[in-house]
Amino acid sequence: MADPVVSGPVAATTPVGDPGHGYPFLATDVDLAAAGYVEEEFLISGSATRYATSGTATATAVSTGHPYTTRIVVRRPVAAKAFNGVVVAEWYNVSNQWDQEVDWFQSHEHFLRAGYAWVGVSAQRAGVHSATGLKAWSPQRYGALDVTAGGTINDDSLSYDIFSQAVQAVRAPAAVDPLGTLPAPSMVIATGHSQSAGRLANYYNGVQPLAGVVDAVVLHGGGGVLRTDLATKVFRINSEGDVASGILSAAARAQADSPVLRAWEVAGASHGDWKLITDYGPLRKRDIGTYPGGYPGEPQTCALPSLSRVPQHMVQNAVYDHTVAWVSRGTPPPSAPKITMSGTAVARDELGLSLGGIRLAQHEVPVRVNSGSNTGPGFCFLDGSSLPLTDAQLSVLYPTIWSYVEPSVAATAAAVRAGFVPRTVSRDPAWYSDIRYLIEEYAAADRIDQQVADDLTARLARAEQHGVAGRDFAAIAQLLQVSLHATLRVSDSGARAGVLRATSALSGVLALT
């Protein structure tokens, strides 16, 4: 494998959001500085090998010496003491014909808390050369990029070596270190979602035995049959929707856990979900001009309200932590139950909830029927669904607030004990955003007065500031204020109960820690 040449960081020539596009495509809107992080973009140039991959066989080098230039985006701690030594290298997903960092959107809060560095790699033709790719989006910034050897190789057969060389540039930098003043990483985990998971499955089988530059691979939402004779650890995480739709093939799903393979399936979760779309949506609107399907406030085109709200990302966060412990200390991750099937379909209960799998509180103790399945145009079959239970259904399931809170907190505690979510799960901001969306939905339906809703969300924001920082008792105190004001000021009994269920359950989760 050739050593690439790194140049950069590439300076921004316009503010983020400026029509001149003089900034990194999909530059993050996360306040990295507040977390002690920085975002930088680099160009990577070199000479790549063209590989032919075939199933689980080692790849064949077809030809060498093909020039390329691509880019990587680095989000890393500024201070060495804040770096946990692990780089997560994400293979950008290009299903939309542009680069999309799905795994960053899903797990960035956890990466920042735990000290991971994240590197996004533009390896494929569609992300660079399509009509909506980087070169078209900003000819001035990205005009020199080429992953097709001057248009002569358009089948992405260079992508594997380009990815390897990007990782090599991070692991063993020459003149320019993409990690700045951080020490050399102790570990690199390759990760990718959906189409990228398929590419990484090919990479694991065919190219990793030759390049050997990654320490582990995380396949999220797909990935084919894997060879069993490698020492490199590989972790699959799939949603109910991946199982139901066949994105995860039956042959791949049938592979048993082993000393190098773990496979987890999350009940009620979808391939593209609420967390992904609500985090990604504003950046897509800024840089592409449109919101993704299912984004709040956009027309709903699917048969059911789209996007599962089961927070699969909490499980994905645990996957990365387990992978680190597996590689560094030899501690194997726990195995997990598979989603139950009825023939070739997912087995479901009387509400329509899937059986088996990893069962988070949002699925095990539902207030919505979350599913990995949906129908309709476009990506509806991937986005799953989330249908709120009616007040009548909720009153039967949970006649008191405590009858909801107790099993909900117990389900989260069980997930922590089993290792399916991190012990820091209470610090995830999704707990708070879920309550905020709930209050907003009640206000939009005139079930909570808008002034009261604004006050509740302001108090909730103060609880979130404490909760995500690990100040659990202060967060609980603010949540009690939200509950008190909901009790006194929300006259709609169903809306009041909904807010009380959510805030009381979150207080219980915080009390666990």
Coordinates of C-alpha atoms in Angstrom, one line a residue:
M1 CA 0.0 0.0 0.0
A2 CA 1.4 3.4 -1.1
D3 CA 1.7 6.2 1.4
P4 CA -0.5 9.2 0.5
V5 CA 0.3 12.8 0.5
V6 CA -1.7 14.9 2.9
S7 CA -2.3 18.6 2.5
G8 CA -4.3 21.0 4.7
P9 CA -6.1 21.7 6.7
V10 CA -8.0 23.4 3.9
A11 CA -9.0 26.9 4.9
A12 CA -12.6 28.1 4.8
T13 CA -13.1 30.9 2.2
T14 CA -16.7 31.7 3.2
P15 CA -18.8 31.4 6.3
V16 CA -20.7 28.1 6.8
G17 CA -23.9 28.3 4.9
D18 CA -22.7 30.9 2.4
P19 CA -23.8 30.2 -1.2
G20 CA -20.1 30.3 -2.2
H21 CA -19.6 27.0 -0.5
G22 CA -16.1 27.7 0.7
Y23 CA -16.5 25.4 3.7
P24 CA -16.6 21.6 4.2
F25 CA -19.7 20.0 2.7
L26 CA -22.1 19.1 5.6
A27 CA -19.8 21.0 8.0
T28 CA -21.2 20.1 11.4
D29 CA -23.5 22.4 13.3
V30 CA -22.5 20.8 16.6
D31 CA -20.8 23.2 19.0
L32 CA -17.4 21.4 18.8
A33 CA -15.5 24.2 20.6
A34 CA -17.7 23.8 23.7
A35 CA -16.7 20.1 23.7
G36 CA -13.0 20.9 23.2
Y37 CA -13.1 19.6 19.6
V38 CA -12.2 21.0 16.2
E39 CA -13.3 20.2 12.6
E40 CA -10.7 20.2 9.9
E41 CA -10.7 19.1 6.3
F42 CA -7.6 17.7 4.4
L43 CA -6.9 16.6 0.9
I44 CA -5.4 13.1 0.4
S45 CA -3.5 12.3 -2.8
G46 CA -1.7 9.2 -4.0
S47 CA -1.5 6.3 -6.3
A48 CA -4.2 3.6 -5.7
T49 CA -4.5 -0.1 -6.5
R50 CA -7.6 -1.3 -8.3
Y51 CA -9.0 -4.3 -6.5
A52 CA -11.5 -7.0 -7.6
T53 CA -13.5 -8.5 -4.7
S54 CA -15.5 -11.7 -4.8
G55 CA -17.5 -12.9 -1.8
T56 CA -15.4 -14.0 1.1
A57 CA -12.2 -14.4 -0.9
T58 CA -9.1 -12.2 -0.6
A59 CA -9.2 -9.5 -3.2
T60 CA -7.1 -9.5 -6.3
A61 CA -5.0 -6.5 -7.3
V62 CA -6.1 -5.9 -10.9
S63 CA -3.7 -2.9 -11.6
T64 CA -1.7 -0.3 -9.7
G65 CA -0.5 3.2 -10.1
H66 CA -3.8 5.0 -10.5
P67 CA -3.6 8.6 -9.4
Y68 CA -6.3 10.0 -7.1
T69 CA -7.1 12.9 -4.9
T70 CA -9.9 12.9 -2.3
R71 CA -10.8 14.5 1.0
I72 CA -11.1 13.5 4.6
V73 CA -12.9 15.5 7.4
V74 CA -11.5 15.2 10.9
R75 CA -13.4 16.0 14.1
R76 CA -11.0 15.5 17.0
P77 CA -10.2 16.7 20.5
V78 CA -7.9 19.7 20.7
A79 CA -6.1 18.5 23.8
A80 CA -4.2 15.2 23.9
K81 CA -5.5 14.5 27.4
A82 CA -9.0 14.5 26.0
F83 CA -8.3 11.9 23.3
N84 CA -9.1 8.3 24.2
G85 CA -6.7 7.1 21.5
V86 CA -9.4 5.7 19.2
V87 CA -10.2 6.9 15.7
V88 CA -13.6 6.0 14.1
A89 CA -13.1 6.1 10.3
E90 CA -16.4 6.4 8.6
W91 CA -16.9 5.4 5.0
Y92 CA -19.2 8.1 3.7
N93 CA -22.6 6.8 2.5
V94 CA -23.4 8.0 -1.0
S95 CA -26.8 6.5 -1.6
N96 CA -28.2 10.0 -2.1
Q97 CA -25.4 10.8 -4.6
W98 CA -23.5 12.9 -2.0
D99 CA -21.5 12.2 1.1
Q100 CA -23.5 11.5 4.2
E101 CA -21.9 10.6 7.6
V102 CA -24.7 8.5 9.1
D103 CA -22.7 7.1 12.0
W104 CA -21.5 10.5 13.0
F105 CA -25.1 11.8 13.1
Q106 CA -26.1 8.8 15.2
S107 CA -23.2 8.7 17.7
H108 CA -21.5 12.1 17.8
E109 CA -22.7 13.0 21.3
H110 CA -21.1 9.8 22.6
F111 CA -17.9 10.4 20.6
L112 CA -17.5 13.8 22.1
R113 CA -18.2 12.5 25.7
A114 CA -15.8 9.6 25.4
G115 CA -12.9 11.3 23.6
Y116 CA -13.1 9.5 20.2
A117 CA -11.7 11.2 17.1
W118 CA -13.9 10.8 14.0
V119 CA -12.6 10.8 10.4
G120 CA -14.9 10.8 7.3
V121 CA -13.5 9.4 4.1
S122 CA -14.8 10.3 0.6
A123 CA -13.9 7.1 -1.2
Q124 CA -16.6 6.6 -3.9
R125 CA -17.3 8.1 -7.3
A126 CA -20.9 9.2 -6.5
G127 CA -19.9 11.3 -3.5
V128 CA -17.2 13.1 -5.5
H129 CA -18.2 13.1 -9.2
S130 CA -22.1 12.9 -9.4
A131 CA -24.2 15.9 -10.3
T132 CA -24.7 16.6 -6.6
G133 CA -21.2 15.5 -5.5
L134 CA -18.4 17.5 -4.1
K135 CA -16.9 18.7 -7.3
A136 CA -20.3 20.1 -8.5
W137 CA -21.2 21.5 -5.1
S138 CA -18.0 23.6 -4.8
P139 CA -15.8 23.5 -7.9
Q140 CA -13.3 25.9 -6.3
R141 CA -12.9 23.9 -3.1
Y142 CA -13.2 20.4 -4.6
G143 CA -12.3 20.8 -8.2
A144 CA -9.0 18.8 -7.9
L145 CA -10.7 15.8 -6.4
D146 CA -10.8 12.6 -8.6
V147 CA -11.4 9.0 -7.5
T148 CA -11.8 7.7 -11.0
A149 CA -8.2 8.0 -12.4
G150 CA -9.3 10.7 -14.8
G151 CA -12.6 9.1 -15.6
T152 CA -11.1 5.8 -16.7
I153 CA -12.2 3.7 -13.6
N154 CA -15.9 4.4 -12.7
D155 CA -16.8 1.2 -10.8
D156 CA -15.4 2.2 -7.4
S157 CA -12.8 -0.5 -7.6
L158 CA -10.2 2.1 -6.4
S159 CA -12.3 2.9 -3.3
Y160 CA -10.9 0.2 -1.1
D161 CA -7.3 1.3 -1.5
I162 CA -8.3 4.9 -1.2
F163 CA -10.0 4.1 2.1
S164 CA -6.9 2.2 3.3
Q165 CA -4.6 5.0 2.4
A166 CA -6.8 7.5 4.2
V167 CA -6.6 5.4 7.4
Q168 CA -2.8 5.0 6.8
A169 CA -2.5 8.8 6.7
V170 CA -4.1 9.0 10.1
R171 CA -2.2 6.1 11.6
A172 CA 1.3 6.9 10.3
P173 CA 1.3 10.5 9.0
A174 CA 4.3 12.0 7.2
A175 CA 4.6 15.7 6.7
V176 CA 1.0 16.7 7.7
D177 CA -0.7 14.9 10.6
P178 CA -4.6 15.0 10.2
L179 CA -4.8 14.6 14.0
G180 CA -2.7 17.7 14.6
T181 CA -0.8 17.5 17.9
L182 CA -2.7 14.4 19.2
P183 CA -0.6 11.3 19.7
A184 CA -0.8 8.5 17.2
P185 CA -4.0 6.5 17.6
S186 CA -3.9 3.2 19.4
M187 CA -6.8 1.9 17.4
V188 CA -8.8 2.6 14.2
I189 CA -12.3 1.3 13.9
A190 CA -13.8 1.4 10.4
T191 CA -17.6 2.1 10.3
G192 CA -20.2 2.5 7.7
H193 CA -24.0 2.4 7.3
S194 CA -26.2 0.7 4.7
Q195 CA -24.4 0.9 1.3
S196 CA -21.2 1.7 3.1
A197 CA -21.7 -1.3 5.3
G198 CA -21.8 -3.4 2.2
R199 CA -18.6 -1.8 0.9
L200 CA -16.9 -2.4 4.3
A201 CA -18.1 -6.1 4.3
N202 CA -16.2 -6.4 1.0
Y203 CA -13.3 -4.6 2.5
Y204 CA -13.2 -6.8 5.5
N205 CA -13.3 -10.0 3.4
G206 CA -11.0 -9.0 0.6
V207 CA -8.8 -6.0 1.4
Q208 CA -8.2 -6.0 5.2
P209 CA -6.2 -9.3 4.9
L210 CA -3.9 -7.4 2.5
A211 CA -3.8 -3.9 4.0
G212 CA -4.2 -4.6 7.7
V213 CA -4.7 -1.0 8.6
V214 CA -7.9 -1.2 10.7
D215 CA -8.3 -2.9 14.0
A216 CA -12.0 -3.6 13.8
V217 CA -15.0 -3.0 11.6
V218 CA -18.5 -1.9 12.6
L219 CA -21.2 -2.8 10.0
H220 CA -24.4 -0.7 10.6
G221 CA -27.5 -1.5 8.7
G222 CA -26.4 -4.3 6.4
G223 CA -23.2 -6.0 5.3
G224 CA -23.0 -9.4 3.6
V225 CA -21.6 -12.8 4.6
L226 CA -18.3 -12.5 6.3
R227 CA -15.3 -14.8 6.2
T228 CA -14.5 -16.5 9.5
D229 CA -10.7 -17.0 9.3
L230 CA -9.5 -13.5 10.1
A231 CA -8.4 -12.1 13.5
T232 CA -9.9 -8.7 12.9
K233 CA -13.0 -8.1 15.1
V234 CA -16.3 -7.2 13.3
F235 CA -19.5 -6.0 14.9
R236 CA -22.9 -5.9 13.1
I237 CA -25.7 -3.7 14.4
N238 CA -29.0 -4.0 12.5
S239 CA -32.4 -2.6 13.1
E240 CA -35.7 -4.4 12.9
G241 CA -36.1 -2.7 9.5
D242 CA -32.9 -4.2 8.2
V243 CA -34.2 -7.7 9.1
A244 CA -37.7 -7.1 7.8
S245 CA -36.6 -5.6 4.5
G246 CA -33.9 -8.1 3.7
I247 CA -31.1 -5.4 3.7
L248 CA -29.5 -7.9 6.1
S249 CA -29.5 -11.1 4.0
A250 CA -30.7 -14.3 5.6
A251 CA -27.3 -15.9 4.9
A252 CA -25.5 -13.0 6.7
R253 CA -28.0 -13.1 9.6
A254 CA -27.5 -16.8 10.0
Q255 CA -23.8 -16.4 10.9
A256 CA -23.3 -17.2 14.5
D257 CA -21.4 -15.1 17.0
S258 CA -17.8 -16.1 17.2
P259 CA -14.5 -15.0 18.8
V260 CA -14.3 -12.3 16.1
L261 CA -18.0 -11.6 15.2
R262 CA -20.9 -10.1 17.2
A263 CA -24.3 -9.4 15.7
W264 CA -27.0 -7.3 17.4
E265 CA -30.5 -6.6 16.3
V266 CA -32.6 -3.8 17.8
A267 CA -36.4 -4.3 18.0
G268 CA -38.6 -1.5 16.7
A269 CA -35.7 0.4 15.1
S270 CA -35.6 1.4 11.5
H271 CA -32.9 1.7 8.9
G272 CA -33.2 5.5 8.8
D273 CA -34.7 6.8 12.0
W274 CA -35.9 9.9 13.8
K275 CA -32.5 10.6 15.3
L276 CA -30.7 10.5 12.0
I277 CA -33.2 12.6 10.1
T278 CA -33.7 15.3 12.8
D279 CA -29.9 15.7 13.1
Y280 CA -29.1 15.5 9.4
G281 CA -32.1 17.5 8.2
P282 CA -30.9 21.1 8.9
L283 CA -27.5 20.4 7.3
R284 CA -29.1 18.9 4.2
K285 CA -31.4 21.9 3.9
R286 CA -28.4 24.3 4.2
D287 CA -26.1 22.5 1.7
I288 CA -28.5 20.7 -0.7
G289 CA -31.6 22.9 -0.4
T290 CA -34.2 20.3 0.7
Y291 CA -35.1 18.5 3.9
P292 CA -35.1 14.6 3.9
G293 CA -38.4 12.8 3.9
G294 CA -40.0 12.5 7.3
Y295 CA -38.4 15.7 8.7
P296 CA -40.7 17.4 11.2
G297 CA -43.0 19.8 9.5
E298 CA -42.5 18.4 6.0
P299 CA -45.3 16.6 4.1
Q300 CA -45.6 13.0 5.1
T301 CA -45.7 10.7 2.1
C302 CA -45.5 7.3 3.8
A303 CA -48.6 5.1 4.7
L304 CA -47.8 5.5 8.4
P305 CA -46.0 8.4 10.2
S306 CA -42.4 7.7 9.3
L307 CA -39.2 7.2 11.2
S308 CA -39.0 4.9 14.2
R309 CA -38.3 6.7 17.5
V310 CA -36.6 3.8 19.1
P311 CA -33.1 5.3 20.0
Q312 CA -31.0 2.6 18.3
H313 CA -28.1 5.1 18.5
M314 CA -27.8 4.4 22.2
V315 CA -27.1 0.7 21.4
Q316 CA -24.7 1.8 18.6
N317 CA -22.8 3.9 21.2
A318 CA -22.3 0.7 23.3
V319 CA -21.1 -1.1 20.1
Y320 CA -18.2 1.2 19.7
D321 CA -17.2 1.0 23.4
H322 CA -17.4 -2.8 23.3
T323 CA -15.3 -2.9 20.2
V324 CA -12.6 -0.9 21.9
A325 CA -12.6 -3.2 24.9
W326 CA -12.7 -6.3 22.7
V327 CA -9.6 -5.2 20.7
S328 CA -7.6 -3.6 23.5
R329 CA -8.3 -6.0 26.4
G330 CA -9.8 -9.1 24.7
T331 CA -13.1 -8.6 26.5
P332 CA -15.8 -10.1 24.3
P333 CA -19.1 -8.2 23.9
P334 CA -22.2 -9.8 25.2
S335 CA -24.3 -11.7 22.7
A336 CA -27.9 -10.6 22.1
P337 CA -31.2 -12.2 21.3
K338 CA -32.2 -12.1 17.6
I339 CA -35.5 -10.6 16.5
T340 CA -38.2 -13.3 16.4
M341 CA -39.4 -14.4 13.0
S342 CA -42.7 -15.9 11.9
G343 CA -41.7 -17.6 8.7
T344 CA -40.0 -14.9 6.7
A345 CA -41.8 -12.1 8.5
V346 CA -41.0 -10.4 11.8
A347 CA -43.2 -11.8 14.6
R348 CA -45.3 -9.2 16.3
D349 CA -47.6 -8.8 19.3
E350 CA -51.2 -7.5 19.3
L351 CA -50.1 -3.9 19.1
G352 CA -47.8 -4.6 16.1
L353 CA -44.6 -4.5 18.1
S354 CA -41.8 -6.9 17.1
L355 CA -40.8 -9.7 19.4
G356 CA -37.3 -10.6 20.4
G357 CA -34.1 -8.6 19.8
I358 CA -32.6 -5.9 22.0
R359 CA -35.6 -4.2 23.6
L360 CA -35.1 -0.7 24.8
A361 CA -37.6 0.9 27.1
Q362 CA -39.2 2.8 24.2
H363 CA -40.2 -0.5 22.7
E364 CA -40.7 -2.7 25.7
V365 CA -42.9 -0.1 27.5
P366 CA -44.4 1.7 24.5
V367 CA -46.2 5.0 24.2
R368 CA -45.9 4.7 20.4
V369 CA -45.9 1.7 18.0
N370 CA -42.4 1.9 16.5
S371 CA -41.6 -0.4 13.7
G372 CA -38.9 -0.9 11.1
S373 CA -41.5 -1.3 8.4
N374 CA -43.5 1.2 6.3
T375 CA -44.8 1.5 2.8
G376 CA -44.9 4.4 0.3
P377 CA -42.7 6.1 -2.2
G378 CA -39.0 6.7 -2.0
F379 CA -37.2 5.6 1.2
C380 CA -40.5 4.8 3.1
F381 CA -39.6 1.2 3.2
L382 CA -36.3 2.1 5.0
D383 CA -37.6 4.8 7.4
G384 CA -40.0 2.6 9.4
S385 CA -42.9 4.1 11.3
S386 CA -43.9 5.5 14.6
L387 CA -47.6 5.7 15.4
P388 CA -48.6 7.3 18.8
L389 CA -50.9 5.2 21.0
T390 CA -54.2 6.9 21.7
D391 CA -55.1 8.3 25.1
A392 CA -57.6 5.4 25.5
Q393 CA -54.9 2.8 24.8
L394 CA -52.4 4.5 27.1
S395 CA -54.9 4.8 30.0
V396 CA -55.5 1.0 29.7
L397 CA -51.8 0.1 29.5
Y398 CA -50.8 2.6 32.2
P399 CA -53.7 3.5 34.6
T400 CA -51.2 5.4 36.7
I401 CA -48.0 7.3 36.0
W402 CA -46.1 4.9 38.2
S403 CA -47.4 1.9 36.2
Y404 CA -45.5 3.3 33.3
V405 CA -42.4 4.7 35.1
E406 CA -41.5 1.5 37.0
P407 CA -41.3 -0.9 34.0
S408 CA -39.7 1.8 31.8
V409 CA -36.9 2.5 34.2
A410 CA -36.5 -1.2 34.8
A411 CA -36.1 -1.8 31.1
T412 CA -33.4 0.8 30.8
A413 CA -31.6 -0.6 33.9
A414 CA -31.8 -4.1 32.3
A415 CA -30.2 -2.7 29.1
V416 CA -27.4 -1.1 31.0
R417 CA -26.8 -4.4 33.0
A418 CA -26.8 -6.4 29.8
G419 CA -24.3 -4.0 28.2
F420 CA -26.6 -3.1 25.4
V421 CA -26.4 0.6 26.2
P422 CA -23.5 2.5 27.9
R423 CA -23.5 3.2 31.6
T424 CA -23.6 6.9 30.6
V425 CA -26.9 6.4 28.8
S426 CA -28.7 8.9 31.0
R427 CA -26.5 11.7 29.5
D428 CA -27.9 11.2 26.0
P429 CA -29.7 14.3 24.9
A430 CA -32.3 12.2 23.0
W431 CA -34.1 11.7 26.4
Y432 CA -34.8 15.5 26.4
S433 CA -35.4 16.0 22.8
D434 CA -38.1 13.3 22.9
I435 CA -39.9 15.2 25.7
R436 CA -39.5 18.5 23.8
Y437 CA -41.0 17.0 20.6
L438 CA -43.9 15.6 22.7
I439 CA -44.7 19.0 24.2
E440 CA -44.5 20.6 20.8
E441 CA -46.9 18.0 19.4
Y442 CA -49.4 18.6 22.2
A443 CA -49.1 22.4 21.6
A444 CA -49.6 22.0 17.9
A445 CA -52.7 20.0 18.6
D446 CA -54.0 22.8 21.0
R447 CA -53.8 20.4 23.9
I448 CA -51.2 22.5 25.7
D449 CA -51.4 26.3 25.7
Q450 CA -48.4 27.7 23.7
Q451 CA -47.2 29.9 26.6
V452 CA -47.3 26.9 28.9
A453 CA -45.5 24.8 26.4
D454 CA -42.8 27.5 26.0
D455 CA -42.3 27.5 29.8
L456 CA -42.1 23.8 30.0
T457 CA -39.5 23.5 27.2
A458 CA -37.5 26.3 28.8
R459 CA -37.4 24.4 32.1
L460 CA -36.6 21.2 30.2
A461 CA -33.7 22.9 28.5
R462 CA -32.2 23.7 31.9
A463 CA -32.7 20.1 32.9
E464 CA -30.9 19.0 29.7
Q465 CA -27.9 21.3 30.5
H466 CA -27.4 19.5 33.8
G467 CA -28.3 16.0 32.6
V468 CA -25.9 15.8 29.6
A469 CA -23.1 17.2 31.8
G470 CA -23.7 14.4 34.4
R471 CA -25.2 16.6 37.1
D472 CA -28.0 14.1 37.7
F473 CA -29.6 15.5 40.9
A474 CA -29.7 19.0 39.4
A475 CA -31.4 17.6 36.3
I476 CA -33.9 15.7 38.4
A477 CA -34.7 18.9 40.3
Q478 CA -35.4 20.7 37.0
L479 CA -37.5 17.8 35.7
L480 CA -39.6 17.9 38.9
Q481 CA -40.3 21.6 38.0
V482 CA -41.5 20.5 34.6
S483 CA -43.7 17.9 36.2
L484 CA -45.1 20.3 38.7
H485 CA -45.9 23.0 36.1
A486 CA -47.5 20.4 33.9
T487 CA -49.6 19.2 36.8
L488 CA -50.8 22.7 37.7
R489 CA -51.1 24.3 34.2
V490 CA -52.0 21.6 31.7
S491 CA -55.7 21.0 31.8
D492 CA -55.9 18.3 29.1
S493 CA -55.6 15.1 31.2
G494 CA -54.1 13.0 28.4
A495 CA -51.5 15.6 27.5
R496 CA -50.7 16.1 31.2
A497 CA -50.3 12.4 31.7
G498 CA -48.0 12.2 28.7
V499 CA -45.7 14.8 30.0
L500 CA -45.7 13.3 33.5
R501 CA -44.9 9.8 32.2
A502 CA -41.9 11.1 30.2
T503 CA -40.4 13.4 32.8
S504 CA -40.9 10.9 35.7
A505 CA -39.3 8.1 33.7
L506 CA -36.3 10.2 32.8
S507 CA -35.9 11.2 36.5
G508 CA -35.9 7.5 37.3
V509 CA -33.2 6.8 34.6
L510 CA -31.1 9.7 36.1
A511 CA -31.5 8.2 39.6
L512 CA -30.0 4.9 38.3
T513 CA -26.7 6.7 37.9

